Coordinates of C-alpha atoms in Angstrom, one line a residue:
X1451 CA 5.7 24.3 61.9
X1452 CA 7.4 27.7 62.1
X1453 CA 6.8 29.8 59.0
X1454 CA 9.9 31.5 57.6
X1455 CA 9.6 35.3 57.7
X1456 CA 10.3 35.6 53.9
X1457 CA 7.7 33.0 52.9
X1458 CA 4.7 35.4 52.6
X1459 CA 6.4 37.6 50.1
X1460 CA 7.7 34.5 48.2
X1461 CA 4.2 33.1 48.2
X1462 CA 2.8 36.3 46.7
X1463 CA 5.6 36.4 44.1
X1464 CA 5.0 32.8 43.0
X1465 CA 1.2 32.3 43.2
X1466 CA -0.8 35.5 43.4
X1467 CA 1.4 38.4 42.2
X1468 CA -1.1 39.7 39.6
X1469 CA -4.3 38.2 40.9
X1470 CA -7.2 40.8 40.7
X1471 CA -4.9 43.6 39.5
X1472 CA -5.0 45.4 36.1
X1473 CA -2.6 44.0 33.5
X1474 CA 1.0 45.1 34.2
X1475 CA 0.5 45.8 37.9
X1476 CA 1.8 43.4 40.5
X1477 CA 1.8 43.2 44.3
X1478 CA 5.6 43.1 44.4
X1479 CA 5.5 46.5 42.6
X1480 CA 3.0 47.8 45.2
X1481 CA 5.3 46.5 47.9
X1482 CA 8.4 48.2 46.4
X1483 CA 8.5 51.1 49.0
X1484 CA 8.6 48.6 51.8
X1485 CA 11.1 46.4 50.0
X1486 CA 13.3 49.5 49.5
X1487 CA 13.2 50.4 53.2
X1488 CA 14.0 46.8 54.1
X1489 CA 17.0 46.8 51.8
X1490 CA 18.3 50.0 53.4
X1491 CA 18.0 48.6 56.9
X1492 CA 19.5 45.2 55.9
X1493 CA 22.4 46.1 53.6
X1494 CA 23.1 49.6 55.1
X1495 CA 23.8 51.0 51.6
X1496 CA 21.9 53.0 49.0
X1497 CA 20.9 50.9 45.9
X1498 CA 18.4 53.1 44.1
X1499 CA 20.3 56.4 43.4
X1500 CA 23.1 54.8 41.4
X1501 CA 20.6 53.2 39.1
X1502 CA 18.7 56.5 38.7
X1503 CA 22.0 58.3 37.9
X1504 CA 22.7 55.8 35.1
X1505 CA 19.2 56.3 33.7
X1506 CA 19.4 60.1 33.6
X1507 CA 21.5 60.5 30.4
X1508 CA 19.4 57.8 28.6
X1509 CA 16.2 59.6 29.6
X1510 CA 17.6 62.9 28.3
X1511 CA 18.5 61.3 25.0
X1512 CA 15.0 59.8 24.6
X1513 CA 13.4 63.1 25.5
X1514 CA 15.5 64.9 22.9
X1515 CA 14.5 62.3 20.3
X1516 CA 10.8 62.8 21.2
X1517 CA 8.5 60.6 23.2
X1518 CA 4.9 60.4 24.5
X1519 CA 5.8 61.6 27.9
X1520 CA 2.9 60.1 29.8
X1521 CA 3.6 56.6 28.5
X1522 CA 7.3 57.1 28.8
X1523 CA 7.4 58.0 32.5
X1524 CA 4.8 55.4 33.5
X1525 CA 6.9 52.7 31.9
X1526 CA 10.1 54.2 33.3
X1527 CA 8.5 54.0 36.8
X1528 CA 7.7 50.4 36.2
X1529 CA 11.3 49.7 35.3
X1530 CA 12.4 51.4 38.5
X1531 CA 10.0 49.3 40.6
X1532 CA 11.3 46.1 38.9
X1533 CA 14.8 47.2 39.7
X1534 CA 13.9 47.6 43.4
X1535 CA 12.3 44.2 43.5
X1536 CA 15.4 42.7 41.9
X1537 CA 17.6 44.3 44.5
X1538 CA 15.3 42.9 47.2
X1539 CA 15.6 39.4 45.6
X1540 CA 19.4 39.7 45.6
X1541 CA 19.4 40.9 49.2
X1542 CA 17.2 37.9 50.1
X1543 CA 19.6 35.4 48.5
X1544 CA 22.7 36.8 50.2
X1545 CA 21.1 37.3 53.6
X1546 CA 18.7 34.4 54.0
X1547 CA 20.2 31.2 55.5
X1548 CA 19.3 28.1 53.6
X1549 CA 16.9 29.7 51.0
X1550 CA 16.5 26.2 49.5
X1551 CA 14.3 25.2 52.4
X1552 CA 11.6 27.6 51.1
X1553 CA 11.5 25.8 47.8
X1554 CA 9.9 22.6 49.1
X1555 CA 6.7 24.3 50.5
X1556 CA 6.4 26.1 47.1
X1557 CA 6.7 22.8 45.3
X1558 CA 4.1 21.1 47.4
X1559 CA 1.6 23.9 47.2
X1560 CA 2.1 24.1 43.5
X1561 CA 1.5 20.4 43.1
X1562 CA -1.7 20.5 45.2
X1563 CA -2.9 23.4 43.0
X1564 CA -2.1 21.5 39.9
X1565 CA -4.0 18.5 41.1
X1566 CA -7.0 20.7 42.0
X1567 CA -6.8 22.3 38.6
X1568 CA -7.3 19.0 36.8
X1569 CA -10.9 18.3 37.9
X1570 CA -11.7 22.0 37.6
X1571 CA -10.8 21.7 33.9
X1572 CA -14.0 19.9 33.3
X1573 CA -16.2 22.5 35.0
X1574 CA -17.2 26.1 34.3
X1575 CA -14.5 27.1 36.8
X1576 CA -11.8 26.1 34.4
X1577 CA -10.7 29.7 33.6
X1578 CA -9.6 30.1 37.2
X1579 CA -6.6 27.9 36.7
X1580 CA -6.5 27.4 32.9
X1581 CA -6.2 29.7 29.9
X1582 CA -7.6 29.1 26.4
X1583 CA -5.1 30.4 23.8
X1584 CA -4.3 30.1 20.1
X1585 CA -1.5 27.5 20.0
X1586 CA -0.5 27.0 16.4
X1587 CA -1.9 26.7 12.9
X1588 CA -4.8 24.3 13.0
X1589 CA -5.2 24.6 16.8
X1590 CA -7.1 27.8 17.6
X1591 CA -8.4 27.2 21.1
X1592 CA -6.2 25.2 23.4
X1593 CA -6.4 25.1 27.2
X1594 CA -3.1 25.4 29.1
X1595 CA -2.4 25.5 32.9
X1596 CA -1.6 29.0 34.2
X1597 CA -2.8 28.7 37.8
X1598 CA -3.3 32.2 39.1
X1599 CA -0.7 33.8 36.9
X1600 CA -1.6 35.9 33.8
X1601 CA -0.2 33.4 31.2
X1602 CA 0.9 29.7 30.9
X1603 CA 4.4 30.5 29.6
X1604 CA 5.0 32.9 32.5
X1605 CA 3.8 30.2 35.0
X1606 CA 6.3 27.7 33.4
X1607 CA 9.1 30.3 33.7
X1608 CA 8.3 30.8 37.4
X1609 CA 8.4 27.1 37.9
X1610 CA 11.8 26.5 36.1
X1611 CA 14.1 27.2 39.1
X1612 CA 12.1 24.8 41.2
X1613 CA 12.4 22.2 38.5
X1614 CA 16.2 22.5 38.3
X1615 CA 16.7 22.6 42.0
X1616 CA 14.8 19.4 42.7
X1617 CA 16.1 17.7 39.6
X1618 CA 19.6 18.2 41.1
X1619 CA 18.3 16.9 44.5
X1620 CA 17.1 13.8 42.7
X1621 CA 20.4 13.3 40.8
X1622 CA 22.6 13.8 43.9
X1623 CA 20.5 11.8 46.3
X1624 CA 19.5 14.8 48.4
X1625 CA 15.7 14.5 47.9
X1626 CA 13.5 14.0 51.0
X1627 CA 10.4 13.4 48.8
X1628 CA 9.9 9.9 47.3
X1629 CA 11.8 9.9 43.9
X1630 CA 8.9 8.8 41.7
X1631 CA 6.5 11.3 43.4
X1632 CA 9.1 14.0 43.0
X1633 CA 9.4 13.3 39.3
X1634 CA 5.6 13.6 38.9
X1635 CA 5.6 16.9 40.9
X1636 CA 8.2 18.3 38.6
X1637 CA 6.9 17.1 35.3
X1638 CA 3.1 17.6 35.7
X1639 CA 3.1 21.4 35.9
X1640 CA 5.4 21.8 32.9
X1641 CA 3.4 19.3 30.8
X1642 CA 0.1 20.9 31.7
X1643 CA 1.4 24.4 30.9
X1644 CA 2.5 23.1 27.5
X1645 CA 5.1 25.9 27.1
X1646 CA 7.3 24.4 24.4
X1647 CA 9.6 27.5 24.6
X1648 CA 10.3 26.8 28.3
X1649 CA 10.6 23.1 27.8
X1650 CA 13.0 23.4 24.9
X1651 CA 15.2 25.8 26.8
X1652 CA 15.2 23.4 29.8
X1653 CA 16.3 20.5 27.6
X1654 CA 19.0 22.6 26.0
X1655 CA 20.3 23.8 29.4
X1656 CA 20.5 20.2 30.6
X1657 CA 22.3 19.0 27.5
X1658 CA 24.8 21.8 27.6
X1659 CA 25.5 21.3 31.3
X1660 CA 26.0 17.6 30.6
X1661 CA 28.4 18.3 27.8
X1662 CA 30.4 20.8 29.9
X1663 CA 30.7 18.4 32.9
X1664 CA 30.2 15.0 31.3
X1665 CA 33.2 13.4 33.1
X1666 CA 31.6 14.0 36.5
X1667 CA 27.9 13.6 35.5
X1668 CA 28.2 10.3 33.7
X1669 CA 29.7 8.6 36.8
X1670 CA 26.4 9.4 38.6
X1671 CA 24.5 6.1 38.6
X1672 CA 21.1 7.8 39.3
X1673 CA 21.7 10.1 36.3
X1674 CA 22.3 7.1 34.1
X1675 CA 19.2 5.4 35.4
X1676 CA 17.1 8.5 34.8
X1677 CA 18.4 8.9 31.3
X1678 CA 17.7 5.3 30.5
X1679 CA 14.2 5.4 31.9
X1680 CA 13.4 8.7 30.4
X1681 CA 14.7 7.6 27.0
X1682 CA 12.7 4.4 27.0
X1683 CA 9.5 6.2 28.1
X1684 CA 10.0 9.0 25.5
X1685 CA 10.6 6.5 22.6
X1686 CA 7.6 4.4 23.6
X1687 CA 5.5 7.5 23.9
X1688 CA 6.6 8.9 20.5
X1689 CA 6.1 5.5 18.8
X1690 CA 2.6 5.1 20.4
X1691 CA 1.7 8.6 19.5
X1692 CA 2.8 8.3 15.9
X1693 CA 0.9 5.0 15.4
X1694 CA -2.3 5.6 17.4
X1695 CA -2.5 9.5 17.6
X1696 CA -0.7 10.9 14.6
X1697 CA -2.8 14.1 14.8
X1698 CA -2.1 14.8 18.4
X1699 CA -1.4 18.4 19.5
X1700 CA 2.3 17.9 20.2
X1701 CA 3.0 16.4 16.8
X1702 CA 0.9 19.1 15.0
X1703 CA 2.9 21.8 16.9
X1704 CA 6.3 20.2 16.2
X1705 CA 5.4 19.7 12.5
X1706 CA 4.4 23.3 12.2
X1707 CA 7.7 24.5 13.8
X1708 CA 9.7 22.3 11.5
X1709 CA 7.9 23.4 8.3
X1710 CA 7.8 27.1 9.4
X1711 CA 4.0 27.2 9.8
X1712 CA 4.0 27.9 13.5
X1713 CA 3.2 31.7 13.9
X1714 CA 3.7 31.6 17.6
X1715 CA 7.2 30.3 17.4
X1716 CA 8.2 32.7 14.6
X1717 CA 6.5 35.6 16.3
X1718 CA 8.5 35.1 19.5
X1719 CA 11.9 34.7 17.7
X1720 CA 13.2 36.2 14.5
X1721 CA 9.9 38.1 13.6
X1722 CA 10.2 39.9 17.0
X1723 CA 13.6 41.3 15.9
X1724 CA 12.2 42.4 12.6
X1725 CA 9.5 44.4 14.4
X1726 CA 12.2 45.9 16.6
X1727 CA 14.1 47.0 13.6
X1728 CA 11.0 48.6 12.1
X1729 CA 10.5 50.6 15.3
X1730 CA 14.2 51.6 15.5
X1731 CA 14.0 53.0 12.0
X1732 CA 11.4 55.5 13.3
X1733 CA 13.7 57.0 16.0
X1734 CA 17.3 55.9 16.6
X1735 CA 19.1 52.7 15.9
X1736 CA 21.6 53.6 18.6
X1737 CA 19.3 54.6 21.5
X1738 CA 16.0 53.0 20.6
X1739 CA 12.5 54.5 20.9
X1740 CA 12.3 54.6 24.7
X1741 CA 10.1 52.9 27.4
X1742 CA 6.4 52.9 26.8
X1743 CA 6.7 53.9 23.1
X1744 CA 6.1 50.4 21.6
X1745 CA 2.4 50.8 22.1
X1746 CA 2.6 54.3 20.7
X1747 CA 4.7 53.9 17.6
X1748 CA 4.1 50.3 17.0
X1749 CA 0.4 49.7 17.8
X1750 CA -0.9 49.4 14.3
X1751 CA 2.3 47.7 13.0
X1752 CA 2.3 45.0 15.6
X1753 CA -1.5 44.5 15.6
X1754 CA -1.6 44.1 11.8
X1755 CA 1.6 42.0 11.7
X1756 CA 0.3 39.4 14.2
X1757 CA -3.2 39.6 12.9
X1758 CA -4.8 40.8 16.1
X1759 CA -8.5 41.9 15.9
X1760 CA -9.6 45.5 15.8
X1761 CA -10.7 45.1 19.5
X1762 CA -7.1 44.8 20.5
X1763 CA -6.0 47.4 23.0
X1764 CA -2.5 46.2 24.0
X1765 CA 0.4 45.1 21.9
X1766 CA 4.0 44.1 22.7
X1767 CA 7.1 42.5 21.3
X1768 CA 7.0 39.0 22.8
X1769 CA 10.8 38.6 23.2
X1770 CA 12.9 40.2 25.9
X1771 CA 16.0 40.6 23.8
X1772 CA 14.1 42.1 20.9
X1773 CA 12.1 44.4 23.2
X1774 CA 15.4 45.6 24.7
X1775 CA 16.7 46.3 21.2
X1776 CA 13.5 48.3 20.4
X1777 CA 13.4 50.3 23.6
X1778 CA 17.1 51.0 24.2
X1779 CA 18.6 50.5 20.7
X1780 CA 21.8 48.7 19.9
X1781 CA 23.5 50.4 22.8
X1782 CA 21.1 48.9 25.3
X1783 CA 21.0 45.5 23.6
X1784 CA 24.8 45.3 23.5
X1785 CA 25.0 46.3 27.2
X1786 CA 22.5 43.6 28.1
X1787 CA 24.4 40.8 26.4
X1788 CA 27.8 42.1 27.5
X1789 CA 26.6 42.4 31.2
X1790 CA 25.4 38.8 31.1
X1791 CA 28.7 37.6 29.7
X1792 CA 30.8 39.6 32.1
X1793 CA 28.8 38.3 35.1
X1794 CA 29.1 34.8 33.8
X1795 CA 32.8 35.0 33.9
X1796 CA 33.1 37.1 37.1
X1797 CA 30.8 34.8 39.2
X1798 CA 32.2 31.7 37.6
X1799 CA 28.8 30.3 36.8
X1800 CA 30.2 27.0 35.4
X1801 CA 31.4 26.0 38.9
X1802 CA 27.9 25.3 40.1
X1803 CA 25.4 23.0 38.4
X1804 CA 22.4 24.9 39.5
X1805 CA 23.8 28.3 38.4
X1806 CA 24.9 26.9 35.1
X1807 CA 21.5 25.3 34.3
X1808 CA 19.8 28.6 35.1
X1809 CA 22.2 30.7 33.1
X1810 CA 22.0 28.6 30.0
X1811 CA 18.2 28.3 30.3
X1812 CA 17.5 32.0 30.7
X1813 CA 20.2 33.1 28.2
X1814 CA 18.4 31.0 25.5
X1815 CA 14.9 31.9 26.7
X1816 CA 15.5 35.7 26.4
X1817 CA 15.7 35.2 22.6
X1818 CA 12.5 33.2 22.4
X1819 CA 10.1 35.0 24.7
X1820 CA 9.6 37.0 28.0
X1821 CA 9.6 40.8 28.2
X1822 CA 11.9 43.5 29.6
X1823 CA 10.1 44.0 32.9
X1824 CA 9.6 40.2 33.6
X1825 CA 10.6 39.8 37.2
X1826 CA 10.5 36.0 36.9
X1827 CA 13.3 36.2 34.3
X1828 CA 15.4 38.6 36.5
X1829 CA 15.0 36.3 39.5
X1830 CA 16.5 33.5 37.4
X1831 CA 19.4 35.7 36.4
X1832 CA 20.0 36.6 40.0
X1833 CA 20.0 33.0 41.1
X1834 CA 22.4 32.2 38.3
X1835 CA 24.9 34.8 39.4
X1836 CA 24.6 34.3 43.2
X1837 CA 25.8 30.8 44.0
X1838 CA 24.1 30.4 47.4
X1839 CA 23.4 26.7 46.8
X1840 CA 26.9 25.5 47.6
X1841 CA 25.7 21.8 47.7
X1842 CA 25.7 21.9 43.9
X1843 CA 29.2 23.2 43.5
X1844 CA 31.1 21.2 40.9
X1845 CA 34.3 21.4 42.9
X1846 CA 32.7 19.5 45.8
X1847 CA 32.6 16.5 43.6
X1848 CA 28.9 16.2 42.9
X1849 CA 28.3 13.9 40.1
X1850 CA 31.1 11.5 41.0

C-alpha cells in the first residue's frame, strides 16, 4: 500500500512528538524550519513576518513592564515555533486531497497500541504506556493510559478529532470498519485515559450539536439506535456500579466534583483564573506578565497553592484561557475569545457537523484545561474553521 507523503509527520505529531525529549520540546518544533520552507514553496506567500510584526508592540510593552529576559525570549521562541506548526497544519488541510484518508491508519495504529498497553499494565513496563497520577481526593495513585505522550489528558485531546470523525462516519453510514468494532476502537482509548475533562466536553459538544440540528439528526435511524443502545448500557452500568461497586473510582470522582472536593477539577477551572488574577496584580491587568514569567513570578504561589512538594521544579496554570489571561492580560484574553467568535461566524462553523462538534468541544475545553502552546488544541481549532470534510456539511442533507 502506498504511504501518503504527509503521513510520517502526522505519525510523529500523534504518537511520538515528545518521546525522549526534555519537557516542553517536541519534534514538530525541531522540524519548524523545514515546515516553514515547505509552506513558502507550497503557498507562495510569507506567513511568519506578519505574525512577528504583530508581536513587536506586545514585546516592547512587556519589556517596559520588566521581565526575566532569558525566560521571556525562550518562551516567545516557543510561541513562534507553535505558530509555524499551526500554519503548516492549516496548509496541509487546504492543500491535501482527502485528508480524512489519513485518519483511518491513525485509528488502527492507536487501537493496536491500546491493546498492547493492556497486558503491559500488569508488567514492570507499565510506565511506557501508562502514567500514575493523583486523580482526586481519596485516590492518590491512579494509572491512566497516555501511550507515548507526556500526559493522559493530552492523549485524550489528541484523540478527540478522530473520535468525532469516525462517530460521524458511523452515524451517516460511511464507515468501512465493522460498526461494533469501530465503537470499541473509539471508546477504549478514551475510557483508559480516564480524562473526565475531555469526556465531559465531548458529551457537551454532542448534546449542543444535537440541539442545534435536532430536526435533521433525529431522522437518522442509526443515531436513534445508538442513543437507545448507549442509554440502556449506561443505565445498566450505573445501576450495577451503584449496587455492586459503590466505591468505584468513577463514582468517587463524580461525588468529589459535585461536593466540591475534587482539587483537580477546581484547579483546572475557576482556581486557575484566581491564580491568573494574582499574577496580573504584580504587573499589568491590561497586558499581563509576559511569556515565560509564570514560572518566575508565580513559582512559589502556584507550588504552595496546589500543594506541590519542595522538589517541584516546574509550575504552570493548567487552563489555556486562564494562562492566556495571565500572560497577555485582559487585552490578550479578550482578543482570544473575540477571534474565536469572529471565525465561528466568518467560516459558518454551524454548517458542518464535524466543524461544529470540534468548535464546541475546544471552546469549552479551553476553560477546563490545556495550555497556551498546546498544538493539539490549535489543530482542533484549525479543523473547526477549515471545513475540508464536505461530506459532513449540513446543507447536503446528512442526518435525514
